[in-house]
CSV table of C-alpha atoms and ligand atoms in Angstrom, one decimal:
chain,number,residue,atom,x,y,z
H,76,MET,CA,122.2,83.5,91.7
H,77,ALA,CA,119.7,85.5,93.3
H,78,VAL,CA,117.0,87.4,91.5
H,79,THR,CA,117.1,91.1,92.4
H,80,PHE,CA,115.0,94.1,91.1
H,81,GLU,CA,115.8,97.8,91.4
H,82,ILE,CA,113.5,100.5,90.8
H,83,LEU,CA,114.9,103.4,88.9
H,84,HIS,CA,111.8,105.6,88.1
H,85,LYS,CA,108.2,105.7,89.1
H,86,ASP,CA,105.0,106.9,87.8
H,87,ILE,CA,101.6,106.2,89.4
H,88,ALA,CA,102.1,102.6,90.6
H,89,GLY,CA,104.3,101.9,87.4
H,90,ARG,CA,108.0,101.7,87.6
H,91,ILE,CA,111.1,101.5,85.6
H,92,GLY,CA,113.5,98.7,86.8
H,93,LYS,CA,116.5,96.7,86.3
H,94,LEU,CA,115.8,93.0,86.9
H,95,LYS,CA,118.9,90.6,87.3
H,96,ALA,CA,118.8,86.9,87.4
H,97,GLY,CA,122.3,85.7,87.8
H,98,GLU,CA,124.6,87.5,85.4
H,99,ARG,CA,121.7,88.4,83.3
H,100,GLN,CA,120.0,91.7,83.4
H,101,ILE,CA,116.9,93.1,81.6
H,102,LYS,CA,115.0,96.3,81.7
H,103,THR,CA,111.3,96.6,83.0
H,104,PRO,CA,108.7,96.7,82.2
H,105,ALA,CA,109.6,93.8,79.9
H,106,LEU,CA,107.9,91.5,77.4
H,107,LEU,CA,109.2,87.8,77.7
H,108,PRO,CA,107.6,86.3,74.3
H,109,VAL,CA,106.8,82.7,75.0
H,110,VAL,CA,108.9,80.3,72.8
H,111,ASN,CA,107.9,76.8,72.2
H,112,PRO,CA,110.8,74.7,71.3
H,113,HIS,CA,108.7,72.7,68.9
H,114,LEU,CA,107.4,75.6,66.8
H,115,GLN,CA,109.8,78.4,67.0
H,116,ILE,CA,108.2,80.7,64.4
H,117,ILE,CA,110.6,83.5,65.5
H,118,PRO,CA,113.9,82.0,66.3
H,119,PRO,CA,115.0,83.5,69.7
H,120,ALA,CA,118.0,84.8,68.1
H,121,GLU,CA,116.0,86.8,65.6
H,122,MET,CA,114.1,88.1,68.5
H,123,LYS,CA,117.2,89.3,70.2
H,124,LYS,CA,117.8,91.3,67.1
H,125,MET,CA,114.3,92.8,67.6
H,126,GLY,CA,115.3,94.0,71.0
H,127,VAL,CA,113.9,91.1,73.1
H,128,GLU,CA,116.2,90.9,76.4
H,129,GLY,CA,114.4,88.0,77.9
H,130,ILE,CA,112.1,85.1,76.9
H,131,ILE,CA,109.9,82.6,78.8
H,132,THR,CA,109.6,78.9,77.8
H,133,ASN,CA,107.7,75.9,79.3
H,134,ALA,CA,109.9,73.4,81.2
H,135,TYR,CA,107.1,70.8,81.1
H,136,ILE,CA,107.4,70.5,77.2
H,137,PHE,CA,111.1,70.3,77.4
H,138,SER,CA,110.8,67.7,80.0
H,139,LYS,CA,108.4,65.7,78.0
H,140,SER,CA,110.2,66.1,74.7
H,141,LYS,CA,112.4,63.1,73.2
H,142,GLU,CA,113.9,65.7,71.1
H,143,PHE,CA,114.9,68.4,73.5
H,144,ARG,CA,115.0,67.0,77.2
H,145,GLU,CA,118.7,65.5,76.7
H,146,GLN,CA,119.8,68.3,74.4
H,147,ALA,CA,118.7,70.6,77.2
H,148,GLU,CA,120.1,68.8,80.2
H,149,THR,CA,123.4,68.4,78.6
H,150,ARG,CA,124.0,71.7,76.5
H,151,GLY,CA,121.7,74.1,78.7
H,152,LEU,CA,118.7,75.8,77.7
H,153,HIS,CA,120.4,79.1,76.3
H,154,ASP,CA,122.4,77.1,73.9
H,155,VAL,CA,119.5,74.8,72.6
H,156,LEU,CA,117.4,78.0,72.1
H,157,GLY,CA,120.2,79.9,70.7
H,158,PHE,CA,119.5,82.9,73.0
H,159,ASP,CA,122.1,84.4,75.4
H,160,GLY,CA,119.6,86.7,77.2
H,161,LEU,CA,117.3,85.9,80.2
H,162,ILE,CA,115.4,82.8,79.9
H,163,MET,CA,112.4,82.1,82.5
H,164,THR,CA,111.2,78.8,82.5
H,165,ASP,CA,107.3,78.1,83.5
H,166,SER,CA,106.8,74.8,85.5
H,167,GLY,CA,103.8,74.4,82.8
H,168,SER,CA,101.3,74.1,85.9
H,169,PHE,CA,98.7,76.4,84.3
H,170,GLN,CA,98.9,74.5,80.8
H,171,MET,CA,98.7,71.0,82.7
H,172,MET,CA,95.6,72.1,84.5
H,173,VAL,CA,93.9,73.4,81.5
H,174,TYR,CA,94.7,70.5,79.2
H,175,GLY,CA,95.1,67.7,81.3
H,176,GLY,CA,96.7,66.2,84.6
H,177,VAL,CA,99.9,66.9,86.4
H,178,ASP,CA,102.3,64.0,86.4
H,179,ILE,CA,105.4,65.6,87.8
H,180,THR,CA,106.3,66.9,91.5
H,181,ASN,CA,107.4,70.6,92.6
H,182,GLU,CA,110.7,68.9,93.5
H,183,GLU,CA,111.1,67.5,89.9
H,184,THR,CA,110.2,70.3,87.9
H,185,LEU,CA,112.3,72.7,89.9
H,186,GLY,CA,115.2,70.3,89.8
H,187,PHE,CA,115.0,69.8,86.3
H,188,GLN,CA,114.7,73.8,85.5
H,189,LYS,CA,117.8,73.9,87.5
H,190,LYS,CA,119.6,71.4,85.5
H,191,ILE,CA,118.7,72.9,82.1
H,192,GLY,CA,120.2,76.3,83.5
H,193,SER,CA,116.9,78.3,83.3
H,194,ASP,CA,117.5,82.0,85.1
H,195,ILE,CA,114.1,82.0,86.7
H,196,TRP,CA,112.3,79.1,87.7
H,197,VAL,CA,108.6,78.7,88.6
H,198,PRO,CA,107.4,76.1,91.0
H,199,LEU,CA,104.5,73.8,90.6
H,200,ASP,CA,101.9,76.4,91.8
H,201,ILE,CA,97.9,75.7,91.5
H,202,PRO,CA,96.2,78.2,89.3
H,203,THR,CA,93.2,79.5,91.2
H,204,LEU,CA,90.6,79.9,88.3
H,205,PRO,CA,88.1,83.0,88.5
H,206,ASP,CA,85.0,81.2,89.1
H,207,GLU,CA,86.0,78.7,91.6
H,208,PRO,CA,84.4,78.4,95.0
H,209,ARG,CA,86.3,80.4,97.9
H,210,GLU,CA,86.8,77.3,100.0
H,211,ASP,CA,88.8,75.5,97.2
H,212,VAL,CA,90.7,78.5,96.3
H,213,ILE,CA,91.9,78.5,99.8
H,214,SER,CA,93.2,74.9,100.0
H,215,GLN,CA,95.0,75.4,96.7
H,216,MET,CA,96.5,78.4,97.9
H,217,ASP,CA,97.7,76.7,100.8
H,218,ILE,CA,99.3,73.9,98.6
H,219,THR,CA,101.0,76.6,96.6
H,220,TRP,CA,102.3,78.1,99.7
H,221,GLU,CA,103.7,74.9,101.0
H,222,ARG,CA,105.5,74.2,97.9
H,223,MET,CA,107.0,77.8,98.0
H,224,LYS,CA,108.4,77.0,101.3
H,225,GLN,CA,109.6,73.8,100.3
H,226,ALA,CA,111.4,75.2,97.2
H,227,LYS,CA,113.3,77.6,99.6
H,228,GLU,CA,114.3,74.4,101.9
H,229,ILE,CA,115.5,72.4,99.0
H,230,PHE,CA,117.3,74.9,96.6
H,231,GLY,CA,118.2,77.5,99.2
H,232,LYS,CA,117.2,81.0,100.1
H,233,ASP,CA,119.2,82.5,97.1
H,234,ALA,CA,117.7,80.1,94.3
H,235,PRO,CA,116.2,82.0,91.3
H,236,LEU,CA,112.7,81.2,92.2
H,237,ALA,CA,109.3,83.0,91.1
H,238,CYS,CA,106.6,83.0,93.7
H,239,PRO,CA,103.1,82.9,92.1
H,240,VAL,CA,100.2,84.9,93.6
H,241,GLN,CA,97.0,83.0,93.2
H,242,GLY,CA,93.7,83.9,95.1
H,243,ALA,CA,91.1,84.1,92.1
H,244,VAL,CA,88.8,87.0,92.2
H,245,PHE,CA,89.1,87.1,96.1
H,246,GLY,CA,90.6,90.3,97.0
H,247,ASP,CA,91.5,89.3,100.5
H,248,LEU,CA,93.0,86.3,99.3
H,249,ARG,CA,95.1,87.9,96.6
H,250,LYS,CA,96.4,90.1,99.4
H,251,LYS,CA,97.1,87.2,101.7
H,252,ALA,CA,99.1,85.5,98.6
H,253,GLY,CA,101.0,88.6,98.1
H,254,GLU,CA,102.0,88.7,102.0
H,255,ARG,CA,102.8,85.2,102.0
H,256,ALA,CA,105.3,85.7,99.1
H,257,ALA,CA,106.9,88.9,101.1
H,258,GLU,CA,107.1,86.8,104.4
H,259,LEU,CA,109.0,83.8,102.6
H,260,GLY,CA,111.3,86.8,101.2
H,261,TYR,CA,110.4,86.4,97.4
H,262,THR,CA,111.1,89.2,95.3
H,263,TYR,CA,110.0,87.9,91.9
H,264,CYS,CA,106.2,87.5,91.9
H,265,PRO,CA,103.9,86.4,89.0
H,266,ILE,CA,100.3,87.2,89.3
H,267,GLY,CA,98.6,83.8,88.2
H,268,ALA,CA,95.4,82.5,86.9
H,269,VAL,CA,94.4,85.7,85.2
H,270,VAL,CA,94.5,84.4,81.3
H,271,PRO,CA,90.5,83.6,81.8
H,272,LEU,CA,90.1,87.0,83.1
H,273,MET,CA,91.7,88.8,80.2
H,274,GLU,CA,90.4,86.2,77.4
H,275,ALA,CA,86.8,87.3,78.9
H,276,TYR,CA,87.9,91.0,78.6
H,277,ARG,CA,87.3,91.1,82.5
H,278,TYR,CA,89.6,94.1,83.0
H,279,ARG,CA,87.6,95.6,85.8
H,280,GLU,CA,88.3,92.4,87.7
H,281,LEU,CA,91.9,92.2,86.7
H,282,VAL,CA,92.4,95.6,87.9
H,283,ASP,CA,91.0,94.6,91.4
H,284,VAL,CA,93.4,91.4,91.3
H,285,ILE,CA,96.6,93.3,90.5
H,286,ILE,CA,96.0,96.2,93.2
H,287,ASP,CA,95.0,93.5,95.9
H,288,ALA,CA,98.0,91.3,95.1
H,289,LYS,CA,100.2,94.6,95.3
H,290,LYS,CA,98.7,95.4,98.7
H,291,GLY,CA,100.3,92.2,100.1
H,292,LEU,CA,103.5,92.0,98.2
H,293,SER,CA,106.7,93.9,99.3
H,294,PRO,CA,106.7,97.2,97.4
H,295,GLY,CA,110.3,96.3,95.8
H,296,ALA,CA,109.0,93.1,94.4
H,297,CYS,CA,109.3,92.6,90.9
H,298,VAL,CA,105.6,91.8,89.5
H,299,HIS,CA,104.8,89.6,86.7
H,300,LEU,CA,101.2,89.4,84.9
H,301,PHE,CA,101.2,85.4,83.8
H,302,GLY,CA,99.9,85.4,80.2
H,303,ALA,CA,99.4,89.0,79.5
H,304,GLY,CA,100.5,89.9,76.2
H,305,HIS,CA,98.2,92.3,74.2
H,306,PRO,CA,99.6,95.5,74.1
H,307,SER,CA,96.2,97.3,74.7
H,308,MET,CA,96.3,96.8,78.1
H,309,PHE,CA,100.2,97.2,79.1
H,310,ALA,CA,99.7,100.9,79.9
H,311,LEU,CA,97.1,100.0,82.6
H,312,ALA,CA,98.7,96.8,84.0
H,313,ALA,CA,101.9,98.9,84.3
H,314,ALA,CA,100.2,101.7,85.9
H,315,CYS,CA,98.8,99.3,88.5
H,316,GLY,CA,102.3,98.1,89.2
H,317,CYS,CA,103.2,95.2,86.8
H,318,ASP,CA,106.6,95.1,85.6
H,319,VAL,CA,107.1,91.8,83.5
H,320,PHE,CA,104.5,90.4,80.9
H,321,ASP,CA,104.7,87.2,79.0
H,322,SER,CA,102.9,86.1,75.8
H,323,ALA,CA,102.4,83.6,73.2
H,324,ALA,CA,99.7,86.3,71.6
H,325,TYR,CA,102.1,87.2,68.9
H,326,ALA,CA,102.2,83.7,67.5
H,327,LEU,CA,98.7,82.4,68.4
H,328,TYR,CA,97.3,85.4,66.7
H,329,ALA,CA,99.5,85.0,63.7
H,330,LYS,CA,98.3,81.2,63.4
H,331,ASP,CA,94.8,82.9,63.3
H,332,GLY,CA,95.5,85.6,60.5
H,333,ARG,CA,95.1,88.3,63.3
H,334,TYR,CA,97.1,91.3,63.2
H,335,ILE,CA,97.8,93.1,66.6
H,336,THR,CA,97.8,97.1,67.0
H,337,PRO,CA,98.3,98.8,70.3
H,338,SER,CA,94.6,99.4,70.6
H,339,GLY,CA,93.1,96.1,69.4
H,340,THR,CA,93.3,93.2,66.8
H,341,LEU,CA,92.2,93.2,63.3
H,342,HIS,CA,91.6,90.3,60.7
H,343,LEU,CA,94.4,90.4,58.1
H,344,ASP,CA,91.9,89.3,55.5
H,345,GLU,CA,89.6,92.2,56.2
H,346,MET,CA,92.3,94.8,56.0
H,347,THR,CA,93.2,96.9,52.9
H,348,GLU,CA,96.2,98.6,54.4
H,349,LEU,CA,99.0,98.1,56.9
H,350,PRO,CA,99.0,101.0,59.4
H,351,CYS,CA,102.2,100.4,60.9
H,352,ALA,CA,105.9,101.4,60.7
H,353,CYS,CA,107.7,97.9,61.2
H,354,PRO,CA,109.7,96.2,58.6
H,355,VAL,CA,107.1,93.8,57.7
H,356,CYS,CA,104.4,96.5,57.1
H,357,ARG,CA,106.5,98.9,55.3
H,358,SER,CA,107.8,96.1,52.9
H,359,HIS,CA,104.5,94.6,51.9
H,360,THR,CA,101.0,95.9,51.0
H,361,ALA,CA,98.0,94.3,52.7
H,362,GLU,CA,97.3,92.1,49.4
H,363,GLU,CA,100.9,90.9,49.3
H,364,LEU,CA,100.9,90.0,53.0
H,365,LYS,CA,97.6,88.0,52.6
H,366,LYS,CA,99.1,85.8,49.6
H,367,SER,CA,102.7,85.5,50.9
H,368,PRO,CA,103.6,82.0,51.7
H,369,ASP,CA,105.3,83.3,54.8
H,370,ARG,CA,102.0,85.0,55.9
H,371,GLN,CA,102.1,83.5,59.3
H,372,LYS,CA,105.7,84.1,60.1
H,373,LEU,CA,105.5,87.6,58.7
H,374,LEU,CA,102.4,88.3,60.8
H,375,ALA,CA,104.1,87.1,64.0
H,376,GLN,CA,107.0,89.5,63.2
H,377,HIS,CA,104.7,92.2,62.9
H,378,ASN,CA,102.9,91.3,66.0
H,379,LEU,CA,106.0,91.0,68.1
H,380,ALA,CA,107.3,94.1,67.1
H,381,VAL,CA,103.9,96.2,67.9
H,382,THR,CA,104.1,94.5,71.1
H,383,LEU,CA,107.6,95.4,71.9
H,384,ALA,CA,107.2,99.0,70.6
H,385,GLU,CA,104.3,99.3,73.2
H,386,ILE,CA,106.5,98.1,75.9
H,387,SER,CA,109.3,100.9,74.9
H,388,ARG,CA,106.3,103.4,74.8
H,389,VAL,CA,105.3,102.4,78.3
H,390,ARG,CA,108.9,102.8,79.6
H,391,ALA,CA,109.0,106.2,78.0
H,392,ALA,CA,105.9,107.2,79.6
H,393,ILE,CA,107.1,106.2,83.1
H,394,ALA,CA,110.2,108.2,82.7
H,395,GLU,CA,108.6,111.4,81.1
H,396,GLY,CA,105.9,111.3,84.0
H,397,THR,CA,103.1,110.8,81.2
H,398,LEU,CA,101.8,107.3,82.0
H,399,PHE,CA,98.3,108.6,82.9
H,400,GLU,CA,98.0,109.9,79.2
H,401,LEU,CA,98.8,106.7,77.8
H,402,VAL,CA,96.6,104.7,80.0
H,403,ASP,CA,93.8,107.1,79.2
H,404,GLU,CA,94.6,106.9,75.4
H,405,ARG,CA,94.7,102.9,75.4
H,406,CYS,CA,91.8,102.4,77.5
H,407,ARG,CA,89.6,104.1,75.1
H,408,ALA,CA,90.0,101.3,72.5
H,409,HIS,CA,87.7,99.1,74.1
H,410,PRO,CA,84.6,99.4,76.5
H,411,LYS,CA,85.9,96.8,78.5
H,412,LEU,CA,89.2,98.5,78.9
H,413,LEU,CA,87.3,101.6,79.9
H,414,ASP,CA,85.7,99.5,82.6
H,415,GLY,CA,89.2,98.6,83.8
H,416,TYR,CA,90.4,102.3,83.6
H,417,ARG,CA,87.3,103.2,85.6
H,418,ARG,CA,87.9,100.8,88.2
H,419,PHE,CA,91.6,101.8,88.3
H,420,LEU,CA,90.0,105.4,88.9
H,421,GLU,CA,88.0,104.3,91.6
H,422,ARG,CA,90.7,102.7,93.5
H,423,MET,CA,93.1,105.7,92.9
H,424,PRO,CA,93.3,106.4,96.9
H,425,GLU,CA,95.0,103.1,97.4
H,426,ILE,CA,97.1,103.3,94.4
H,427,ALA,CA,98.3,106.9,94.9
H,428,LYS,CA,100.2,105.6,98.1
H,429,PHE,CA,102.7,104.1,95.4
H,430,ASP,CA,102.9,107.2,93.2
H,431,CYS,CA,105.7,109.6,93.7
H,432,SER,CA,106.4,111.0,90.3
H,433,SER,CA,107.8,114.6,90.6
H,434,LYS,CA,107.8,115.4,86.9
H,435,ARG,CA,104.4,114.9,85.4
H,436,ARG,CA,102.4,116.2,82.7
H,437,PHE,CA,98.5,117.1,83.2
H,438,PHE,CA,96.6,117.1,80.0
H,439,TYR,CA,93.0,117.2,80.7
H,440,ARG,CA,91.5,114.5,78.6
H,441,GLY,CA,88.0,114.4,79.7
H,442,SER,CA,85.9,113.9,82.9
H,443,GLU,CA,88.1,110.9,84.0
H,444,SER,CA,91.0,113.3,84.4
H,445,CYS,CA,89.2,114.8,87.5
H,446,LEU,CA,89.9,111.6,89.3
H,447,ARG,CA,93.7,111.8,88.9
H,448,PRO,CA,95.5,111.9,92.3
H,449,GLU,CA,96.9,115.4,91.5
H,450,VAL,CA,93.5,116.8,91.8
H,451,SER,CA,92.6,115.4,95.2
H,452,ARG,CA,96.3,116.1,96.5
H,453,TYR,CA,95.8,119.8,95.3
H,454,HIS,CA,92.3,120.2,97.1
H,455,GLU,CA,94.1,119.0,100.4
H,456,MET,CA,97.0,121.5,99.6
H,457,VAL,CA,95.0,124.5,98.8
H,458,SER,CA,92.8,124.3,101.8
H,459,ARG,CA,96.0,124.9,103.9
H,460,ILE,CA,96.4,128.3,102.4
H,461,GLU,CA,95.6,131.5,104.3
H,462,LEU,CA,93.9,134.2,102.2
H,463,SER,CA,93.8,137.9,102.7
H,464,SER,CA,90.6,139.7,103.8
H,465,ASP,CA,89.5,140.6,100.3
H,466,VAL,CA,90.0,138.3,97.3
H,467,LEU,CA,89.0,138.1,93.8
H,468,ILE,CA,88.3,134.7,92.3
H,469,ALA,CA,89.2,135.2,88.6
H,470,ALA,CA,87.1,132.7,86.9
H,471,GLY,CA,87.0,133.8,83.2
H,472,GLY,CA,85.8,137.4,83.7
H,473,PRO,CA,87.4,140.8,84.0
H,474,VAL,CA,90.2,141.4,86.6
H,475,PRO,CA,89.8,145.0,87.9
H,476,SER,CA,92.8,146.2,89.8
H,477,ARG,CA,91.4,147.2,93.2
H,478,PHE,CA,91.7,143.7,94.8
H,479,ALA,CA,94.9,143.2,97.0
H,480,GLU,CA,94.8,139.5,96.4
H,481,VAL,CA,93.7,137.6,92.9
H,482,ALA,CA,93.7,133.9,92.5
H,483,GLU,CA,93.0,132.5,89.4
H,484,PHE,CA,90.1,129.8,89.0
H,485,LYS,CA,91.5,126.8,87.0
H,486,PRO,CA,89.3,123.8,87.0
H,487,PRO,CA,89.5,120.9,87.7
H,488,PHE,CA,91.8,122.0,90.6
H,489,GLY,CA,90.1,125.1,91.7
H,490,PRO,CA,91.7,128.4,93.0
H,491,ILE,CA,95.4,129.1,92.5
H,492,PRO,CA,96.4,131.4,95.2
H,493,TYR,CA,99.7,133.1,94.1
H,494,GLU,CA,101.7,130.6,96.4
H,495,LEU,CA,100.8,128.0,94.0
H,496,ALA,CA,100.6,129.6,90.6
H,497,GLU,CA,104.1,128.3,89.4
H,498,THR,CA,103.7,125.1,91.1
H,499,TRP,CA,103.1,121.5,90.1
H,500,PRO,CA,100.1,120.6,89.5
H,501,ALA,CA,97.8,123.4,88.8
H,502,GLY,CA,100.0,126.0,87.1
H,503,PRO,CA,101.5,123.7,84.3
H,504,ALA,CA,98.4,121.7,83.7
H,505,GLU,CA,96.8,122.1,80.6
H,506,VAL,CA,93.1,122.5,80.4
H,507,PRO,CA,90.7,122.9,77.5
H,508,THR,CA,87.6,125.3,77.3
H,509,TRP,CA,85.8,124.4,80.6
H,510,ASP,CA,83.0,121.6,80.9
H,511,GLU,CA,80.7,120.8,83.5
H,512,GLU,CA,82.5,118.0,85.4
H,513,MET,CA,85.9,119.9,85.6
H,514,VAL,CA,84.0,123.1,87.0
H,515,ALA,CA,82.3,120.9,89.4
H,516,TYR,CA,85.7,119.6,90.8
H,517,GLY,CA,87.2,123.2,90.7
H,518,ILE,CA,84.4,124.5,92.8
H,519,LYS,CA,85.1,121.6,95.3
H,520,GLY,CA,88.5,123.0,95.7
H,521,LEU,CA,87.6,126.6,96.0
H,522,LYS,CA,84.7,125.5,98.7
H,523,MET,CA,87.6,123.6,100.5
H,524,LEU,CA,89.8,126.7,100.7
H,525,LEU,CA,86.9,129.2,101.8
H,526,ALA,CA,85.9,126.7,104.5
H,527,GLU,CA,89.2,127.4,105.9
H,528,ASN,CA,89.2,131.2,105.6
H,529,PRO,CA,85.6,132.1,106.8
H,530,LYS,CA,86.6,135.6,107.3
H,531,THR,CA,87.6,136.5,103.9
H,532,HIS,CA,85.4,138.3,101.5
H,533,VAL,CA,85.1,136.8,98.1
H,534,THR,CA,84.4,138.2,94.8
H,535,ILE,CA,84.1,136.0,91.8
H,536,SER,CA,84.6,137.5,88.3
H,537,THR,CA,83.3,135.1,85.6
H,538,THR,CA,81.5,134.9,82.2
H,539,ALA,CA,77.9,134.6,81.4
H,540,ARG,CA,78.3,130.8,80.7
H,541,TRP,CA,79.3,130.1,84.6
H,542,GLU,CA,77.7,133.0,86.1
H,543,GLU,CA,74.6,131.1,87.3
H,544,THR,CA,76.8,128.2,88.8
H,545,PHE,CA,78.8,130.3,90.8
H,546,ARG,CA,75.9,132.4,92.2
H,547,ARG,CA,74.2,129.2,93.1
H,548,GLU,CA,77.4,127.5,94.6
H,549,PHE,CA,78.8,130.6,96.3
H,550,PRO,CA,75.6,132.7,97.8
H,551,GLU,CA,77.8,134.5,100.1
H,552,ALA,CA,80.2,135.9,97.6
H,553,ASP,CA,80.0,138.9,95.1
H,554,VAL,CA,79.7,137.5,91.5
H,555,PHE,CA,80.1,139.7,88.4
H,556,ILE,CA,80.8,139.2,84.7
I,119,GUN,N1,100.5,81.1,82.9
I,119,GUN,C1,99.3,81.6,83.1
I,119,GUN,N2,98.9,81.6,84.3
I,119,GUN,C2,99.7,80.9,85.1
I,119,GUN,C3,99.7,80.5,86.6
I,119,GUN,O1,98.8,80.9,87.3
I,119,GUN,N3,101.0,79.8,87.0
I,119,GUN,C4,101.9,79.2,86.5
I,119,GUN,N4,102.8,78.6,86.7
I,119,GUN,N5,101.8,79.7,84.9
I,119,GUN,C5,100.8,80.5,84.4
I,120,ZN,ZN1,104.0,95.9,61.2
């Protein structure tokens, strides 16, 4: 019955994993589309054919529905929804809080979720909204914690329970919530109440919230980002360590006539082309789709297809070791995503602890690439190399044969002594024509190496473009072009 999570590959803090709940299993990162039993715009059986392995639905809606409550209690959720994959149920506490009062207890909702045969149950947590005062957040978190203890006592330690991690935008509280989840032995942990951050494009704070929660959680816990369903942010959230996403965006946006792309959302009415490879877009022109009587359903199918494709792309990037490039690409789509990405780079020293990818690609994509962990790790590594007494640093200029030792200068890494020439990352990295920023990082690496080799005589061979820079930075060295 228990929920288990096995990590198969890692890249940055992103992981490819296998999530098992009872007999059911899904690959992660995963998207669980939100299914509302009353408006199944895409029936779950059809979603399954599109590659959906798991869905999420709202237990509160089932419990309040004349039509569905009894059916779910007698036939079970999987039969009622016509879906034999993984079904997670949410207690609906977030929706109850946003749309009205709570008239159900923790024990009642969990008992109901168990009764209808849900694979993962969510207790009645209290979502802590971003702009609430700290004292309120603390007392709300305490209630959630009590309910998580109660859930284990009533349903046993192996019950398939999710443990929401709250704490609003207070880093220490998010971390504490993560620690409490870990202490109670929870392995499936959704990060809660982040919808308002995402709706307001507060990606910078979202990155902080995820990283802070992860600091408290057990590294082996499966992390779900509650309510995250826009594909433009999957790569960034996965790189911060999120494994599962859920969203109603595919359906909500379709209702509003909005067309999702991996880099943003367009209004169908303003489109002249359908730039996508999904079956809907290949079998309709933009005009046909606008006028179709099935427009909303077709748009939902497209929206879900591109969302699922992005999840596959994120999994592929983690498996190949190219998640950094994907994050960099996606986060250029909106200035607020770029803000989130820059925050992620600022917090790289903390994130890099989770990172142990061995096969990795390093394509220099602009100044942000200088902040990748490979660069700082290389600088530490290169400073441990012992140089001979007379070394040529080949920084783009001629390489005369009279030097016993030659080290290529390759920014943003810096010098590549022959010991490191073939090794990851400096050797295989692909860099374009140098820019100021990367050269500054390369110089930092060269200074670190020279500081540890004070007796070495250094000659730098460069080009007219960088001569002045090297003369200024290395007054002790012979510089020629
Ligand atoms: N859906 C989106 N956010 C939340 C949350 O904080 N808690 C629960 N239970 N569901 C959510
Ligand atoms: Zn499409």
